[in-house]
Short mmCIF file of C-alpha atoms and ligand atoms in Angstrom, two decimals:
data_model
loop_
_atom_site.label_atom_id
_atom_site.label_comp_id
_atom_site.label_asym_id
_atom_site.label_seq_id
_atom_site.Cartn_x
_atom_site.Cartn_y
_atom_site.Cartn_z
CA MET A 7 -24.71 44.81 18.25
CA ALA A 8 -21.42 44.15 20.04
CA VAL A 9 -22.92 40.99 21.54
CA LEU A 10 -24.03 39.80 18.10
CA ALA A 11 -20.57 40.46 16.67
CA PHE A 12 -19.00 38.52 19.53
CA VAL A 13 -21.35 35.57 19.02
CA LEU A 14 -20.59 35.59 15.31
CA ILE A 15 -16.83 35.68 15.84
CA PHE A 16 -17.09 32.93 18.43
CA ALA A 17 -19.11 30.79 16.01
CA ILE A 18 -16.56 31.27 13.24
CA ALA A 19 -13.66 30.56 15.59
CA THR A 20 -15.36 27.38 16.84
CA ALA A 21 -16.11 26.21 13.30
CA THR A 22 -12.49 26.81 12.27
CA ALA A 23 -11.16 24.98 15.32
CA THR A 24 -13.45 22.01 14.62
CA ALA A 25 -12.40 21.90 10.99
CA THR A 26 -8.71 21.75 11.84
CA ALA A 27 -9.04 19.47 14.87
CA SER A 28 -11.01 16.60 13.35
CA PRO A 29 -10.36 14.68 10.13
CA ALA A 30 -12.50 15.30 7.07
CA TYR A 31 -14.14 11.89 7.45
CA THR A 32 -14.65 9.13 9.94
CA SER A 33 -14.38 5.47 9.01
CA THR A 34 -17.38 3.20 9.35
CA THR A 35 -17.40 0.70 12.22
CA ASP A 36 -20.06 -1.47 10.58
CA PRO A 37 -18.53 -5.00 10.53
CA LYS A 38 -20.25 -5.95 7.24
CA GLU A 39 -19.00 -2.86 5.44
CA LEU A 40 -15.50 -3.36 6.85
CA ALA A 41 -15.48 -7.02 5.82
CA ALA A 42 -16.59 -6.08 2.30
CA ALA A 43 -13.84 -3.45 2.13
CA ALA A 44 -11.24 -5.95 3.40
CA ALA A 45 -12.38 -8.46 0.75
CA ALA A 46 -12.17 -5.81 -1.99
CA ALA A 47 -8.65 -4.96 -0.82
CA ARG A 48 -7.48 -8.58 -0.78
CA ALA A 49 -8.93 -9.18 -4.25
CA LEU A 50 -7.26 -6.08 -5.70
CA VAL A 51 -3.92 -6.84 -4.02
CA ASN A 52 -4.01 -10.35 -5.45
CA ALA A 53 -5.18 -9.38 -8.94
CA SER A 54 -2.63 -6.59 -9.46
CA SER A 55 1.01 -7.17 -10.28
CA TRP A 56 2.34 -3.66 -9.71
CA GLY A 57 1.60 -0.54 -7.72
CA VAL A 58 3.06 2.70 -6.44
CA VAL A 59 5.29 2.37 -3.40
CA SER A 60 5.66 5.66 -1.56
CA SER A 61 8.44 6.21 0.89
CA ILE A 62 10.34 8.99 2.55
CA ASN A 63 13.58 7.09 2.31
CA TYR A 64 15.31 8.72 -0.54
CA LEU A 65 17.60 11.63 0.12
CA GLU A 66 17.29 13.13 3.52
CA LYS A 67 14.78 15.96 3.78
CA SER A 68 13.36 15.28 0.33
CA SER A 69 9.66 15.02 -0.48
CA PRO A 70 7.67 11.78 -0.23
CA PHE A 71 8.46 9.77 -3.34
CA GLY A 72 6.15 7.36 -5.20
CA ASN A 73 7.75 4.60 -7.20
CA ALA A 74 5.93 2.20 -9.57
CA LEU A 75 7.11 -1.31 -8.64
CA SER A 76 6.25 -4.92 -9.41
CA TYR A 77 5.13 -7.16 -6.57
CA SER A 78 3.31 -10.38 -5.88
CA ASP A 79 1.33 -11.49 -2.84
CA GLY A 80 0.98 -15.15 -3.79
CA GLY A 81 -2.55 -15.01 -2.38
CA SER A 82 -1.24 -14.21 1.12
CA GLY A 83 -2.30 -10.54 1.31
CA THR A 84 1.32 -9.51 1.99
CA PRO A 85 3.00 -7.74 -0.93
CA TYR A 86 6.48 -9.09 -1.73
CA PHE A 87 9.04 -7.18 -3.75
CA TYR A 88 12.33 -7.91 -5.47
CA LEU A 89 14.43 -4.78 -5.18
CA THR A 90 17.94 -3.53 -5.58
CA LEU A 91 19.60 -0.98 -3.35
CA LEU A 92 19.84 1.14 -6.49
CA ASP A 93 16.07 1.49 -6.28
CA MET A 94 14.59 4.74 -4.97
CA ALA A 95 12.39 2.92 -2.45
CA THR A 96 15.29 1.12 -0.80
CA ALA A 97 18.17 3.58 -1.26
CA ASN A 98 18.05 4.69 2.34
CA PHE A 99 16.32 1.63 3.64
CA SER A 100 18.71 0.44 6.30
CA ARG A 101 20.00 3.82 7.36
CA ALA A 102 16.87 5.90 7.55
CA ASP A 103 13.12 5.45 7.60
CA ALA A 104 11.56 2.29 6.18
CA ARG A 105 7.94 3.43 6.47
CA SER A 106 6.31 2.82 3.10
CA SER A 107 2.90 2.39 1.52
CA LEU A 108 1.65 0.54 -1.53
CA SER A 109 -1.18 2.18 -3.51
CA LEU A 110 -3.27 0.33 -6.06
CA SER A 111 -6.16 1.23 -8.32
CA GLU A 112 -8.59 -1.17 -9.91
CA TYR A 113 -8.35 1.09 -12.97
CA ALA A 114 -5.02 -0.54 -13.85
CA LEU A 115 -6.84 -3.88 -14.28
CA GLY A 116 -9.11 -2.40 -16.96
CA THR A 117 -12.25 -3.45 -15.07
CA CYS A 118 -13.58 0.03 -14.19
CA GLY A 119 -15.36 0.42 -17.54
CA THR A 120 -16.24 4.04 -18.29
CA LEU A 121 -15.60 5.21 -14.72
CA ASP A 122 -13.01 7.89 -14.11
CA PRO A 123 -10.02 6.49 -12.15
CA GLN A 124 -10.92 8.81 -9.27
CA GLU A 125 -14.51 7.61 -8.90
CA PRO A 126 -14.95 5.78 -5.56
CA THR A 127 -16.64 2.79 -7.19
CA CYS A 128 -13.38 2.08 -9.05
CA VAL A 129 -11.62 0.42 -6.08
CA LYS A 130 -8.54 2.01 -4.58
CA VAL A 131 -6.38 0.51 -1.84
CA THR A 132 -3.41 1.80 0.11
CA LEU A 133 -1.54 -0.54 2.43
CA SER A 134 0.75 1.29 4.84
CA GLY A 135 3.51 -0.18 6.90
CA VAL A 136 7.20 -0.87 6.90
CA LEU A 137 9.36 -2.25 4.08
CA LYS A 138 11.42 -5.14 5.46
CA LYS A 139 14.16 -7.19 3.91
CA LEU A 140 13.51 -10.93 4.00
CA ASP A 141 15.98 -13.68 4.75
CA GLN A 142 15.93 -15.62 1.46
CA GLU A 143 16.50 -18.91 3.31
CA SER A 144 13.47 -18.44 5.60
CA GLU A 145 10.12 -20.08 4.83
CA GLU A 146 8.64 -16.69 4.01
CA GLY A 147 11.65 -15.79 1.86
CA LYS A 148 11.22 -18.96 -0.17
CA PHE A 149 7.49 -18.33 -0.56
CA ALA A 150 8.15 -14.71 -1.61
CA ASN A 151 10.81 -15.75 -4.13
CA ALA A 152 8.61 -18.43 -5.68
CA THR A 153 5.56 -16.19 -6.07
CA LEU A 154 7.61 -13.24 -7.38
CA PHE A 155 9.33 -15.31 -10.06
CA GLU A 156 6.06 -16.98 -11.03
CA ARG A 157 4.22 -13.69 -11.39
CA HIS A 158 7.17 -11.87 -12.97
CA PRO A 159 8.99 -14.40 -15.19
CA ARG A 160 11.32 -11.75 -16.59
CA PHE A 161 12.89 -11.32 -13.14
CA LYS A 162 15.18 -14.18 -14.16
CA PHE A 163 16.88 -11.81 -16.61
CA LEU A 164 17.77 -9.22 -13.95
CA PRO A 165 21.52 -8.57 -13.77
CA PRO A 166 23.11 -10.24 -10.69
CA VAL A 167 25.40 -7.23 -10.33
CA ALA A 168 22.41 -5.16 -9.12
CA LYS A 169 22.05 -7.58 -6.15
CA PHE A 170 18.26 -7.83 -6.05
CA GLN A 171 16.84 -8.86 -2.70
CA LEU A 172 13.50 -9.92 -1.29
CA TYR A 173 11.38 -7.45 0.65
CA LYS A 174 7.92 -7.42 2.12
CA LEU A 175 5.58 -4.68 3.14
CA GLU A 176 4.71 -5.41 6.75
CA ILE A 177 1.19 -4.00 6.84
CA LYS A 178 0.15 -1.71 9.69
CA SER A 179 -2.99 -0.20 8.18
CA VAL A 180 -5.39 -0.79 5.32
CA PHE A 181 -7.19 2.03 3.48
CA VAL A 182 -9.97 1.12 1.05
CA LEU A 183 -12.20 3.20 -1.18
CA ASN A 184 -14.74 0.80 -2.66
CA GLY A 185 -17.91 2.84 -3.06
CA TYR A 186 -19.51 6.20 -2.37
CA GLY A 187 -19.14 7.63 1.11
CA GLU A 188 -16.14 7.51 3.38
CA PRO A 189 -13.01 5.47 2.83
CA LYS A 190 -12.85 2.41 5.06
CA PHE A 191 -10.11 1.21 7.37
CA PRO A 192 -10.61 -2.52 8.01
CA SER A 193 -8.20 -3.88 10.62
CA VAL A 194 -5.10 -5.73 9.44
CA LYS A 195 -6.48 -8.81 11.23
CA MET A 196 -9.72 -8.63 9.25
CA TYR A 197 -7.78 -8.08 6.01
CA ARG A 198 -5.63 -11.16 6.70
CA LYS A 199 -8.60 -13.40 7.50
CA ILE A 200 -10.29 -12.91 4.12
CA LYS A 201 -10.42 -16.05 1.99
CA LEU A 202 -9.88 -15.29 -1.69
CA VAL A 203 -12.53 -16.63 -4.04
CA GLU A 204 -11.19 -17.93 -7.34
C1 LIG B 325 20.14 8.45 1.42
O1 LIG B 325 20.74 8.04 0.22
C2 LIG B 325 21.34 9.09 -0.49
C3 LIG B 325 21.82 8.53 -1.82
O2 LIG B 325 22.60 7.38 -1.62
C4 LIG B 325 22.46 9.72 0.35
O3 LIG B 325 23.01 10.83 -0.31
C5 LIG B 325 21.87 10.20 1.70
O4 LIG B 325 22.88 10.66 2.53
C6 LIG B 325 21.14 9.05 2.38
N1 LIG B 325 20.46 9.53 3.57
C7 LIG B 325 20.55 8.89 4.74
C8 LIG B 325 19.75 9.48 5.86
O5 LIG B 325 21.20 7.89 4.89
C1 LIG B 326 -3.02 -14.42 -6.36
O1 LIG B 326 -3.12 -15.58 -5.57
C2 LIG B 326 -2.76 -16.79 -6.23
C3 LIG B 326 -2.91 -17.93 -5.25
O2 LIG B 326 -4.20 -17.92 -4.70
C4 LIG B 326 -1.36 -16.71 -6.74
O3 LIG B 326 -1.07 -17.85 -7.51
C5 LIG B 326 -1.17 -15.46 -7.57
O4 LIG B 326 0.21 -15.31 -7.88
C6 LIG B 326 -1.60 -14.24 -6.80
N1 LIG B 326 -1.43 -13.04 -7.59
C7 LIG B 326 -0.53 -12.11 -7.25
C8 LIG B 326 -0.45 -10.92 -8.12
O5 LIG B 326 0.18 -12.24 -6.27
C1 LIG B 327 14.19 -17.58 -6.70
O1 LIG B 327 13.52 -18.27 -7.74
C2 LIG B 327 14.26 -18.34 -8.96
C3 LIG B 327 13.35 -18.94 -10.02
O2 LIG B 327 12.86 -20.17 -9.62
C4 LIG B 327 15.52 -19.13 -8.74
O3 LIG B 327 16.27 -19.18 -9.93
C5 LIG B 327 16.33 -18.48 -7.62
O4 LIG B 327 17.46 -19.27 -7.31
C6 LIG B 327 15.49 -18.30 -6.38
N1 LIG B 327 16.24 -17.53 -5.40
C7 LIG B 327 16.33 -17.90 -4.14
C8 LIG B 327 17.15 -17.01 -3.27
O5 LIG B 327 15.79 -18.89 -3.71
#
């Protein structure tokens, strides 16, 4: 009886340890599935014009904060932003932690039909990385400015006093949910290589 109890306790302890030690899912390594996920991500990033930028920049020791912001990628895969230091995402940008992520849902495009926003077949993408200020005179700065003002024509009415500046999300990881099963993590390299189809 004592032996049985011990075995049982050991089994429970092992199961608990396994549950806490390993993540709830593992990403596929199948190149075709990863390429399809990367393509879905690039298409959603290009088709959307806004998303939620989460950062831990605002107010020291505060909770992670999600902020709905306009962006444009100009077809490049890199999200560009036009932000003021009055914005929550950038308030602590230069002094603290610039790690940020951009989350998008296909639901916002109106193309998920009767699906619930949370259903995996309604594509969801989170790009994680670092929010970086761009030099507006650099090639990338000029590209970012052009695509932002093209995609968001009303930016030209923003008050100069708020000192809007160009930023980009330098992507370090790509999370994609584009079907049933586990989320997928295509590499940034794979994500970048995707050619958008018109
Ligand atoms: C972040 O910004 C807020 C508001 O400006 C300020 O009170 C706080 O001290 C800043 N935190 C850091 C780490 O700079
Ligand atoms: C999508 O890419 C095209 C260029 O291929 C670009 O003109 C358009 O602005 C992009 N859309 C967004 C939201 O960046
Ligand atoms: C960004 O583009 C707008 C619209 O074309 C233009 O008025 C503005 O001068 C540009 N800003 C920079 C820094 O190039």
